[in-house]
CSV table of C-alpha atoms in Angstrom, one decimal:
chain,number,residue,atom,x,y,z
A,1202,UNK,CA,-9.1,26.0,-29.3
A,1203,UNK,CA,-10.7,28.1,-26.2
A,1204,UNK,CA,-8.5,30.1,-24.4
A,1205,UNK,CA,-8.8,29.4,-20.6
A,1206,UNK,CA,-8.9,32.4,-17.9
A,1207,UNK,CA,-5.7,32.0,-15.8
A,1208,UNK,CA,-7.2,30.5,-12.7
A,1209,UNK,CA,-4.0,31.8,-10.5
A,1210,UNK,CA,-4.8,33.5,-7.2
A,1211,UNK,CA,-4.4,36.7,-7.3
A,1212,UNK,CA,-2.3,38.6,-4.6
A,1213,UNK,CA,-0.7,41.7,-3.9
A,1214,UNK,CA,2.8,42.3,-5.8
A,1215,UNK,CA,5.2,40.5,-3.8
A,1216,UNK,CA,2.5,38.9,-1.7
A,1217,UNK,CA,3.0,35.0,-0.4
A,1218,UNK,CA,-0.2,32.9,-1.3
A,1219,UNK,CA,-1.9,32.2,2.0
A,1220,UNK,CA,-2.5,28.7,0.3
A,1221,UNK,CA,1.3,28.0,-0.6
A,1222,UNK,CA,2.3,29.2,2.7
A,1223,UNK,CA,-0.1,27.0,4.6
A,1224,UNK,CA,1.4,23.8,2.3
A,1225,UNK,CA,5.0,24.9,2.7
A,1226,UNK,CA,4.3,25.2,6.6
A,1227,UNK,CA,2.9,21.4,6.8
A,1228,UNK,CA,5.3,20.2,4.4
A,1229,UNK,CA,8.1,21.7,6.6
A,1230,UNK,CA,6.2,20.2,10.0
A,1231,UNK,CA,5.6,16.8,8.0
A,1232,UNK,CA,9.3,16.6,6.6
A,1233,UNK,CA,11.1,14.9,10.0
A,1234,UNK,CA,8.0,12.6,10.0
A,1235,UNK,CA,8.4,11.6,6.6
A,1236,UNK,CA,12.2,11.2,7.0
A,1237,UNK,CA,12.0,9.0,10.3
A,1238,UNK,CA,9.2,6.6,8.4
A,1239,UNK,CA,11.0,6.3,5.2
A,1240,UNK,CA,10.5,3.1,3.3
A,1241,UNK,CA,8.3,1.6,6.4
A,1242,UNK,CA,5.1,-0.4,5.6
A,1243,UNK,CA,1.9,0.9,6.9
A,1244,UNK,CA,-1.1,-1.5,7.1
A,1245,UNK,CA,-4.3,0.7,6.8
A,1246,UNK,CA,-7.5,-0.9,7.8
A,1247,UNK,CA,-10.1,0.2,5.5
A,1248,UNK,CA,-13.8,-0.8,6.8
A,1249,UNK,CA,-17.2,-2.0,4.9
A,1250,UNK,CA,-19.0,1.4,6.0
A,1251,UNK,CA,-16.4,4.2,5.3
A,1252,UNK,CA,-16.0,2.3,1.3
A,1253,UNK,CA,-20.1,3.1,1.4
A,1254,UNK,CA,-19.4,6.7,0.4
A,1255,UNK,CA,-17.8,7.6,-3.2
A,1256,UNK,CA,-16.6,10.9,-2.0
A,1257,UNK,CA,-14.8,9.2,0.9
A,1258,UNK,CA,-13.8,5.8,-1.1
A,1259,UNK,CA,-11.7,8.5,-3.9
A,1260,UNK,CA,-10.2,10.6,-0.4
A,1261,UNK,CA,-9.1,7.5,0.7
A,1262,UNK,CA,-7.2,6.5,-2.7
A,1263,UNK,CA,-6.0,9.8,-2.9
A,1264,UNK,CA,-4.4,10.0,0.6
A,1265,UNK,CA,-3.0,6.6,0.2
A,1266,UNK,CA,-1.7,7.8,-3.3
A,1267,UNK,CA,-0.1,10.4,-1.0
A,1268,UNK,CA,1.2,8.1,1.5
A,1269,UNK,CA,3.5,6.3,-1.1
A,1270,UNK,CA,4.3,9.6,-2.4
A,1271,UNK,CA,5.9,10.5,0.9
A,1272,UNK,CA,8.2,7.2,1.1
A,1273,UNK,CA,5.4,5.1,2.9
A,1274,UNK,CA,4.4,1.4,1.9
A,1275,UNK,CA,0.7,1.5,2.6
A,1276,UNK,CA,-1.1,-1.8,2.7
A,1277,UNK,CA,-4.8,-1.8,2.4
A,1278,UNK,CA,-7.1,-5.0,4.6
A,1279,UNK,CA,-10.5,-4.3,3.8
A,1280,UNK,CA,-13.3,-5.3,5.1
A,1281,UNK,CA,-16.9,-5.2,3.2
A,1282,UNK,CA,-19.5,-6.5,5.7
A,1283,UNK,CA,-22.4,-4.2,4.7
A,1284,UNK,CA,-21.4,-4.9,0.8
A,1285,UNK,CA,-21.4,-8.6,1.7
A,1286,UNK,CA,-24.8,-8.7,3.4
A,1287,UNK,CA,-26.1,-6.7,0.5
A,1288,UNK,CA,-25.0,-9.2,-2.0
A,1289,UNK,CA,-26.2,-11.9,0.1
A,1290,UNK,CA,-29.8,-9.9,0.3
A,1291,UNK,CA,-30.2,-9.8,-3.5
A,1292,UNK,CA,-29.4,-12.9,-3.5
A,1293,UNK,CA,-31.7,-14.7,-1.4
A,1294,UNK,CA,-29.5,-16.0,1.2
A,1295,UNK,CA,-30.7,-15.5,4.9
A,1296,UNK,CA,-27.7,-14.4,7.1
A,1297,UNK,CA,-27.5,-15.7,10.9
A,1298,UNK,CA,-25.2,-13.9,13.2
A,1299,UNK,CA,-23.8,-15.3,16.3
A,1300,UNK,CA,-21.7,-13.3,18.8
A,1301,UNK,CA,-21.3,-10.5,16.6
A,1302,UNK,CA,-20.2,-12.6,13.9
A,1303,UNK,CA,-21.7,-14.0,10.3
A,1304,UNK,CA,-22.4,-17.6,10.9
A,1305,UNK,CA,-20.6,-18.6,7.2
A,1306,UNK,CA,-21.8,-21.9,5.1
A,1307,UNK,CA,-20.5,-23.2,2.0
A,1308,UNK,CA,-22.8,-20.9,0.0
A,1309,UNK,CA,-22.2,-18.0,2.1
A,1310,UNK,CA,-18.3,-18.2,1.5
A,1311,UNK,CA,-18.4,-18.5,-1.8
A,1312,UNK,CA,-20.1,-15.0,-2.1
A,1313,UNK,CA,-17.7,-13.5,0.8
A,1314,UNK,CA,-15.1,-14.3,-1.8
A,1315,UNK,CA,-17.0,-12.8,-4.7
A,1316,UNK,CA,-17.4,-9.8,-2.6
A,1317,UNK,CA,-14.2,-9.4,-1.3
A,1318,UNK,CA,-12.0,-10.4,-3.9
A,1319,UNK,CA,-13.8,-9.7,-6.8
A,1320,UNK,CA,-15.9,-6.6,-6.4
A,1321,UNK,CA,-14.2,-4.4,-3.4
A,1322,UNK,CA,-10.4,-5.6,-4.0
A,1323,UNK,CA,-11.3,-4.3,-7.8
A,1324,UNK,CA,-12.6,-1.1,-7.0
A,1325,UNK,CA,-10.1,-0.2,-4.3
A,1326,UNK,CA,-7.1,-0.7,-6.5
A,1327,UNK,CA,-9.2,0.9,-9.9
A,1328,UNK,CA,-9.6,4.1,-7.5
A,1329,UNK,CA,-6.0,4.4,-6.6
A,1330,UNK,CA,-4.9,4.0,-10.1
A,1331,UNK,CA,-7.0,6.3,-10.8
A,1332,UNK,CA,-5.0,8.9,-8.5
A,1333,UNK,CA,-1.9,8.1,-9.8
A,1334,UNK,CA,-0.9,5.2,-8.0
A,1335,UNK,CA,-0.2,1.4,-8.4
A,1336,UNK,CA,-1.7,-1.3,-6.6
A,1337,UNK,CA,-2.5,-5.2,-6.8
A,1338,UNK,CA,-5.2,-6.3,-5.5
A,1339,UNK,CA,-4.5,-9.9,-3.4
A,1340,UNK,CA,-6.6,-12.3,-1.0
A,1341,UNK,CA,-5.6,-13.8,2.1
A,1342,UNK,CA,-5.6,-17.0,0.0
A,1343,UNK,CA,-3.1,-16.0,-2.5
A,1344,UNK,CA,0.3,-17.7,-1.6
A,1345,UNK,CA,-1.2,-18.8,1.7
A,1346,UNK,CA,-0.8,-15.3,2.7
A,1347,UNK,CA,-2.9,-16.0,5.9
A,1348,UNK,CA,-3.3,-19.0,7.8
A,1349,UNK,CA,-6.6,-19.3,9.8
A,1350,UNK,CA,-7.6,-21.8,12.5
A,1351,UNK,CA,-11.7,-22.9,12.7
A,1352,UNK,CA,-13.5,-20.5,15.1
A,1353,UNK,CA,-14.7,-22.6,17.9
A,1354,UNK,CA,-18.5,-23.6,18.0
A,1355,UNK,CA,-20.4,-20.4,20.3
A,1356,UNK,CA,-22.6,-20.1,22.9
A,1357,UNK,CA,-25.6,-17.5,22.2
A,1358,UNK,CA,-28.8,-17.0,23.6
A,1359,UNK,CA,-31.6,-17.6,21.4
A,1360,UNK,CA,-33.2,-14.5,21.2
A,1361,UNK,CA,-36.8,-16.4,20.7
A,1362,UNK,CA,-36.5,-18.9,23.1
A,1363,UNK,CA,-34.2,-16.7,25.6
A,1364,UNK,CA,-32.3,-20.0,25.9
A,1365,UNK,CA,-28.8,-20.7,25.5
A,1366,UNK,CA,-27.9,-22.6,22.3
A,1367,UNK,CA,-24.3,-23.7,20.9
A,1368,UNK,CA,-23.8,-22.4,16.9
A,1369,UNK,CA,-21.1,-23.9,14.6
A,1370,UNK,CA,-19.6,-21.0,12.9
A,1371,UNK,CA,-19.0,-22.8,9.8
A,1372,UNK,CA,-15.9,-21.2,7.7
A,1373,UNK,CA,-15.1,-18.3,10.6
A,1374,UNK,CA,-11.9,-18.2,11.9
A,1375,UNK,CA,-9.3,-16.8,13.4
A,1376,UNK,CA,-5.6,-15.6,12.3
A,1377,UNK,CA,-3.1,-17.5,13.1
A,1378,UNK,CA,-0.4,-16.4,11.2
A,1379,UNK,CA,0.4,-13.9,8.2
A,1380,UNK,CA,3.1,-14.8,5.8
A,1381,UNK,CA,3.6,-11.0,4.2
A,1382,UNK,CA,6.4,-12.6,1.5
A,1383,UNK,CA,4.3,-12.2,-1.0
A,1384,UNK,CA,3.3,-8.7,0.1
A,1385,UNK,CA,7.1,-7.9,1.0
A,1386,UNK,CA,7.6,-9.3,-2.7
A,1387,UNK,CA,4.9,-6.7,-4.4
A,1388,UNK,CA,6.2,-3.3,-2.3
């Protein structure tokens, strides 16, 4: 067995810890927050880009770690655009965007879903477990948690032609209602 050095900060005899004194200071500021929000549900949107960086992706586990620590109910919608067009890139598929938005076949969906649900709904809930916390990872599909209407067809200009063309959007839609039972259910 190798005897560790004792790693506590040293201060003068009777001293306060300028570290301990800055957390009891917040802790005392955060307390009437944390009292006030007690047991509320939080919905954190968490985008493609900031999940890019590791070091970001385990500060975000840990802070939400921390959220249910202080009586929160944090839920995590993710998104995963760059991680989506990546898979999509390795896989060959050409990606059309209209309006800002993926134009989304029956291929394309299926690997949205891959994405989504199987890769970055994995990882987020594997890096807050890893912090100490609990999570479940679930899709808006799961119990009919969302209900989506068909985006309407668009109207782009076609940047070759500089003329205007109307684009089906294929499997893009909109929200038109949430049914948070089952999340209700899980917290």
């Amino acid at each position: 067995m190798i005897d560790k050095p004792d790693h506590k900060p040293k201060t003068r005899r009777g001293a306060i810890d300028p570290n301990l004194h800055f957390q009891a200071s917040l802790l005392s500021e955060a307390l009437p927050f944390m009292q006030h929000y007690d047991n509320q549900t939080v919905v954190i949107k968490y985008g493609g880009h900031a999940m890019g960086d590791e070091r970001l992706a385990r500060l975000f586990a840990r802070d939400v770690v921390l959220l249910k620590q202080s009586g929160l109910n944090p839920v995590i919608v993710h998104g995963g655009g760059p991680q989506i067009g990546g898979m999509l890139e390795r896989l060959g598929v050409k990606s059309e965007f209209a309006g800002g938005l993926r134009v989304t076949d029956a291929q394309t969906i299926e690997i949205v879903e891959m994405v989504l649900s199987g890769s970055i709904n994995k990882q987020i809930v594997s890096n807050i477990g890893r912090h100490g916390g609990k999570a479940v990872g679930i899709s808006g599909k799961d119990a009919n948690l969302m209900i989506a209407r068909k985006t309407e067809r668009r109207t782009v200009l076609d940047p070759d032609s500089n003329l205007e063309k109307v684009v089906d959007m294929g499997f893009v839609g909109e929200p038109e209602q949430v049914k948070p039972h089952i999340i209700n259910v899980i917290i």
